[in-house]
Short mmCIF file of C-alpha atoms in Angstrom, two decimals:
data_model
loop_
_atom_site.label_atom_id
_atom_site.label_comp_id
_atom_site.label_asym_id
_atom_site.label_seq_id
_atom_site.Cartn_x
_atom_site.Cartn_y
_atom_site.Cartn_z
CA MET D 1440 173.52 327.12 115.23
CA SER D 1441 170.34 327.86 113.89
CA GLY D 1442 167.51 327.99 116.12
CA HIS D 1443 165.24 330.53 113.87
CA SER D 1444 165.50 332.56 116.49
CA LYS D 1445 166.26 335.89 115.32
CA TRP D 1446 168.70 336.90 118.50
CA ALA D 1447 170.19 333.06 118.38
CA THR D 1448 171.01 333.01 114.83
CA THR D 1449 173.10 336.09 114.53
CA LYS D 1450 174.36 337.50 118.33
CA HIS D 1451 174.84 334.40 119.26
CA LYS D 1452 176.35 333.01 116.24
CA LYS D 1453 178.58 335.48 115.82
CA ALA D 1454 180.19 335.37 119.43
CA VAL D 1455 180.76 331.56 118.63
CA ILE D 1456 182.48 332.29 115.52
CA ASP D 1457 184.60 335.05 116.68
CA ALA D 1458 185.66 332.38 119.71
CA ARG D 1459 186.68 329.35 117.01
CA ARG D 1460 187.05 330.72 113.98
CA ALA D 1461 189.62 328.28 112.93
CA LYS D 1462 186.87 325.50 113.74
CA SER D 1463 184.30 327.67 112.03
CA PHE D 1464 186.93 327.57 109.12
CA ALA D 1465 187.24 323.69 109.14
CA LYS D 1466 183.51 323.01 109.14
CA LEU D 1467 183.00 325.54 105.31
CA ILE D 1468 186.12 323.83 104.30
CA LYS D 1469 184.35 320.16 104.89
CA ASN D 1470 181.27 321.86 103.19
CA ILE D 1471 183.06 322.92 99.64
CA GLU D 1472 184.80 319.86 99.55
CA VAL D 1473 181.87 317.46 99.95
CA ALA D 1474 180.01 319.91 97.36
CA ALA D 1475 182.49 319.50 94.90
CA LYS D 1476 182.54 315.66 95.36
CA ILE D 1477 179.20 315.83 94.48
CA GLY D 1478 178.83 317.84 91.62
CA GLY D 1479 182.30 318.44 90.71
CA ALA D 1480 184.20 321.56 90.29
CA ASP D 1481 182.32 323.95 88.27
CA LEU D 1482 180.81 326.19 90.18
CA ALA D 1483 178.54 327.52 87.11
CA GLY D 1484 177.32 323.93 87.15
CA ASN D 1485 177.29 322.95 90.46
CA PRO D 1486 174.94 325.62 92.83
CA THR D 1487 175.52 323.65 96.16
CA LEU D 1488 179.01 324.65 95.40
CA TYR D 1489 178.72 327.92 94.45
CA ASP D 1490 176.63 328.49 97.26
CA ALA D 1491 179.56 326.66 100.05
CA VAL D 1492 182.10 329.22 98.04
CA GLN D 1493 180.01 332.02 98.64
CA LYS D 1494 179.53 331.50 102.44
CA ALA D 1495 183.17 330.89 103.14
CA LYS D 1496 184.36 334.17 101.30
CA LYS D 1497 182.03 335.96 103.78
CA THR D 1498 183.14 334.35 106.60
CA SER D 1499 186.93 335.62 105.50
CA VAL D 1500 187.95 331.93 104.38
CA PRO D 1501 191.01 332.50 102.45
CA ASN D 1502 190.65 331.87 98.29
CA ASP D 1503 193.99 329.55 98.40
CA ASN D 1504 192.09 327.62 101.13
CA ILE D 1505 188.85 327.60 99.01
CA ASP D 1506 191.07 326.43 96.10
CA ARG D 1507 192.71 323.70 97.77
CA ALA D 1508 189.32 321.77 99.06
CA ILE D 1509 187.31 322.46 96.13
CA LYS D 1510 190.46 320.03 94.36
CA ARG D 1511 190.07 317.84 96.91
CA GLY D 1512 186.22 317.16 96.85
CA ALA D 1513 186.52 316.87 93.30
CA GLY D 1514 189.53 314.34 93.42
CA ILE D 1515 191.70 317.00 91.21
CA GLY D 1516 195.53 316.68 92.51
CA GLY D 1517 194.98 312.94 93.71
CA GLU D 1518 193.58 313.94 96.83
CA ALA D 1519 190.67 312.64 97.54
CA VAL D 1520 187.51 313.28 100.97
CA GLU D 1521 185.18 310.55 102.45
CA TYR D 1522 182.57 312.26 104.73
CA THR D 1523 179.27 310.89 105.38
CA SER D 1524 176.30 312.92 106.00
CA ILE D 1525 174.50 311.50 109.21
CA VAL D 1526 171.33 313.42 111.06
CA TYR D 1527 170.91 313.04 115.09
CA GLU D 1528 167.28 313.96 116.40
CA GLY D 1529 167.81 315.14 120.48
CA TYR D 1530 166.43 316.65 122.77
CA GLY D 1531 167.46 319.91 124.93
CA PRO D 1532 166.69 321.52 128.30
CA ASN D 1533 162.81 321.38 128.64
CA GLY D 1534 162.08 318.94 125.67
CA VAL D 1535 163.27 321.88 123.17
CA ALA D 1536 163.91 319.80 119.99
CA LEU D 1537 167.46 319.60 118.29
CA MET D 1538 168.21 318.78 114.70
CA ILE D 1539 171.90 318.11 114.34
CA GLU D 1540 173.60 317.57 111.14
CA CYS D 1541 176.99 316.14 110.98
CA LEU D 1542 179.37 315.72 108.34
CA THR D 1543 181.84 312.89 109.21
CA ASP D 1544 184.92 310.36 108.30
CA ASN D 1545 184.07 308.30 111.65
CA LYS D 1546 180.35 307.44 112.25
CA ASN D 1547 181.11 305.95 115.52
CA ARG D 1548 183.34 309.21 116.94
CA ALA D 1549 180.60 311.26 115.80
CA ALA D 1550 177.69 309.56 117.87
CA ALA D 1551 179.86 309.47 121.07
CA GLU D 1552 180.94 312.80 120.92
CA VAL D 1553 177.14 314.33 119.88
CA ARG D 1554 175.70 311.50 123.22
CA THR D 1555 178.47 313.08 125.08
CA ALA D 1556 177.77 316.54 124.78
CA LEU D 1557 173.80 316.32 124.93
CA THR D 1558 174.01 314.24 128.15
CA ARG D 1559 176.65 316.33 130.03
CA ASN D 1560 173.80 319.54 128.81
CA GLY D 1561 170.78 318.25 130.16
CA GLY D 1562 169.36 316.87 126.89
CA SER D 1563 169.11 313.58 125.16
CA LEU D 1564 169.44 311.70 121.73
CA ALA D 1565 165.56 310.95 120.44
CA ASP D 1566 164.45 307.59 118.27
CA PRO D 1567 164.51 308.48 114.43
CA GLY D 1568 161.60 310.19 113.53
CA SER D 1569 160.72 311.42 116.76
CA VAL D 1570 161.87 314.81 116.24
CA ALA D 1571 162.30 315.03 112.70
CA TYR D 1572 158.20 315.45 112.28
CA ASN D 1573 158.93 319.00 113.68
CA PHE D 1574 161.07 320.31 110.86
CA THR D 1575 160.49 320.80 107.18
CA ARG D 1576 163.96 321.23 105.14
CA LYS D 1577 163.64 325.04 103.42
CA GLY D 1578 165.22 326.84 101.36
CA VAL D 1579 166.98 330.11 103.56
CA ILE D 1580 168.38 333.06 102.60
CA VAL D 1581 169.64 335.52 104.82
CA VAL D 1582 170.02 339.50 103.15
CA SER D 1583 171.95 342.10 103.59
CA GLY D 1584 170.03 345.21 104.55
CA ASP D 1585 172.03 347.55 103.61
CA GLY D 1586 170.52 349.99 101.24
CA THR D 1587 168.17 347.44 100.96
CA THR D 1588 164.24 347.49 101.75
CA GLU D 1589 161.78 344.93 102.47
CA ASP D 1590 159.89 345.80 99.55
CA ASP D 1591 162.92 345.74 97.42
CA VAL D 1592 162.90 342.22 98.60
CA MET D 1593 159.65 341.37 98.24
CA MET D 1594 159.65 342.53 94.61
CA ALA D 1595 162.74 340.51 93.62
CA VAL D 1596 162.02 337.21 95.03
CA LEU D 1597 158.04 336.53 94.76
CA GLU D 1598 157.79 335.74 91.37
CA ALA D 1599 161.07 333.43 91.78
CA GLY D 1600 159.03 331.57 94.42
CA ALA D 1601 159.93 332.86 97.92
CA GLU D 1602 157.16 331.77 101.01
CA GLU D 1603 157.82 334.73 103.18
CA VAL D 1604 160.37 337.72 103.92
CA GLU D 1605 160.97 338.15 107.57
CA PRO D 1606 162.90 341.21 109.07
CA HIS D 1607 166.35 340.20 109.98
CA PRO D 1608 169.15 341.98 112.37
CA GLN D 1609 171.47 341.74 109.52
CA GLY D 1610 168.69 342.41 107.19
CA PHE D 1611 165.87 340.11 106.18
CA GLU D 1612 165.49 335.97 105.74
CA VAL D 1613 163.91 334.68 102.78
CA VAL D 1614 162.22 331.28 102.78
CA THR D 1615 161.76 328.95 100.21
CA GLU D 1616 161.19 325.81 99.10
CA ALA D 1617 164.21 323.64 98.94
CA SER D 1618 164.00 322.72 95.76
CA ASP D 1619 163.48 327.02 95.11
CA LEU D 1620 166.42 328.10 96.74
CA VAL D 1621 168.90 328.31 93.67
CA LYS D 1622 165.94 330.20 91.30
CA VAL D 1623 165.28 332.48 94.68
CA ARG D 1624 169.03 333.22 95.21
CA SER D 1625 169.39 334.07 91.21
CA ALA D 1626 166.20 336.68 91.24
CA LEU D 1627 168.06 338.46 94.36
CA GLN D 1628 171.32 338.76 92.32
CA ASP D 1629 169.28 339.84 89.21
CA ALA D 1630 168.39 342.23 91.10
CA GLY D 1631 171.47 343.38 92.51
CA ILE D 1632 170.70 342.27 95.95
CA ASP D 1633 173.84 340.61 98.18
CA TYR D 1634 172.88 338.05 100.36
CA GLU D 1635 174.81 336.85 103.36
CA SER D 1636 173.94 333.18 102.52
CA ALA D 1637 171.56 330.87 101.27
CA ASP D 1638 171.52 327.15 103.09
CA VAL D 1639 168.94 324.16 103.06
CA GLU D 1640 168.14 323.95 107.05
CA PHE D 1641 165.52 322.45 109.26
CA VAL D 1642 162.97 324.79 109.70
CA PRO D 1643 160.49 324.24 112.56
CA ASN D 1644 156.99 324.14 111.94
CA LEU D 1645 156.20 325.32 115.47
CA LYS D 1646 158.42 327.34 117.69
CA VAL D 1647 158.15 327.02 121.91
CA GLU D 1648 159.12 330.19 123.34
CA VAL D 1649 161.61 329.60 126.82
CA ASP D 1650 162.38 331.37 129.22
CA ALA D 1651 165.66 332.75 129.74
CA ASP D 1652 167.07 330.14 131.83
CA THR D 1653 166.13 327.48 129.47
CA ALA D 1654 167.55 329.94 126.97
CA ARG D 1655 171.19 329.90 128.12
CA LYS D 1656 170.81 326.18 129.00
CA VAL D 1657 170.43 325.62 125.25
CA PHE D 1658 173.41 327.99 124.01
CA ARG D 1659 175.29 325.83 126.40
CA LEU D 1660 174.61 322.68 124.89
CA ILE D 1661 174.44 323.98 121.64
CA ASP D 1662 177.85 325.42 121.73
CA ALA D 1663 178.99 322.19 123.16
CA LEU D 1664 177.98 320.27 120.36
CA GLU D 1665 179.52 322.79 117.96
CA ASP D 1666 182.88 322.09 119.46
CA SER D 1667 182.82 318.88 117.69
CA ASP D 1668 184.22 318.87 114.63
CA ASP D 1669 181.90 316.51 112.96
CA VAL D 1670 178.75 318.43 113.83
CA GLN D 1671 178.21 321.15 111.17
CA ASN D 1672 175.04 322.91 112.25
CA VAL D 1673 172.45 322.61 114.75
CA TYR D 1674 168.61 323.08 114.57
CA SER D 1675 166.29 324.26 117.59
CA ASN D 1676 162.34 325.05 117.44
CA PHE D 1677 163.28 327.57 120.04
CA ASP D 1678 161.91 330.82 120.03
CA LEU D 1679 162.75 334.01 122.47
CA SER D 1680 160.40 336.72 123.48
CA ALA D 1681 161.50 340.32 123.13
CA ASP D 1682 161.95 340.13 127.53
CA VAL D 1683 163.99 337.56 126.89
CA GLN D 1684 166.15 338.64 124.47
CA ALA D 1685 166.64 341.80 126.43
CA GLU D 1686 168.18 339.79 129.34
CA LEU D 1687 170.27 337.89 127.92
CA GLU D 1688 171.96 340.46 126.43
CA ASN D 1689 172.24 342.11 129.60
CA ASP D 1690 174.29 338.81 130.13
CA GLU D 1691 176.78 339.86 127.72
CA ASP D 1692 177.27 342.93 129.12
#
């Protein structure tokens, strides 16, 4: 899940991944297969595949699984994969906007599972275009804060085209134009700065603060969506104040 609420994208997602590691692995593997199919098996010449592999390694996906996924995606050894990319737009509780990215080999199943998860958890499908205008495709790089300062990150990325650097519980979040993602990620590597993930995401143009009760409902809805093997990512425009974050963290105790 990625709602660009700092608490939501770290503590909540960590809990989801810890509880569903096998499902998480499967989705990361699917990203690798698709990247290899589109751009080939050479990591040096396929930056999308490189980032998908790095993300899988950061999540402890075994190297053998990664290697097999690259071969399947690239059609090496006779295996082949066919996935369709679909983006659904939706509304959550209290009108929270949702962008739901799917990779599927069965469009009818994906549509049914997304619709069911939404309607059972206080949400609804939206007409195409009615939610998407609230979001822009951006490159988002999460940088580890271990031994790295915000000034270090700023110096490394600004000349490469980064738009902003924001504090993040894991360190810092670097936002770029989608087309500048690889260049900015490479600038971080050249500066010897480690990063946790580098992805093109739907970033909300305007975030809406929600109360704790609405946040709990939105989290339940996103959990239900992410239960589907076909759903890769869920993006939202909700944000949490410090007081709401504190209240939600008390729920975890």
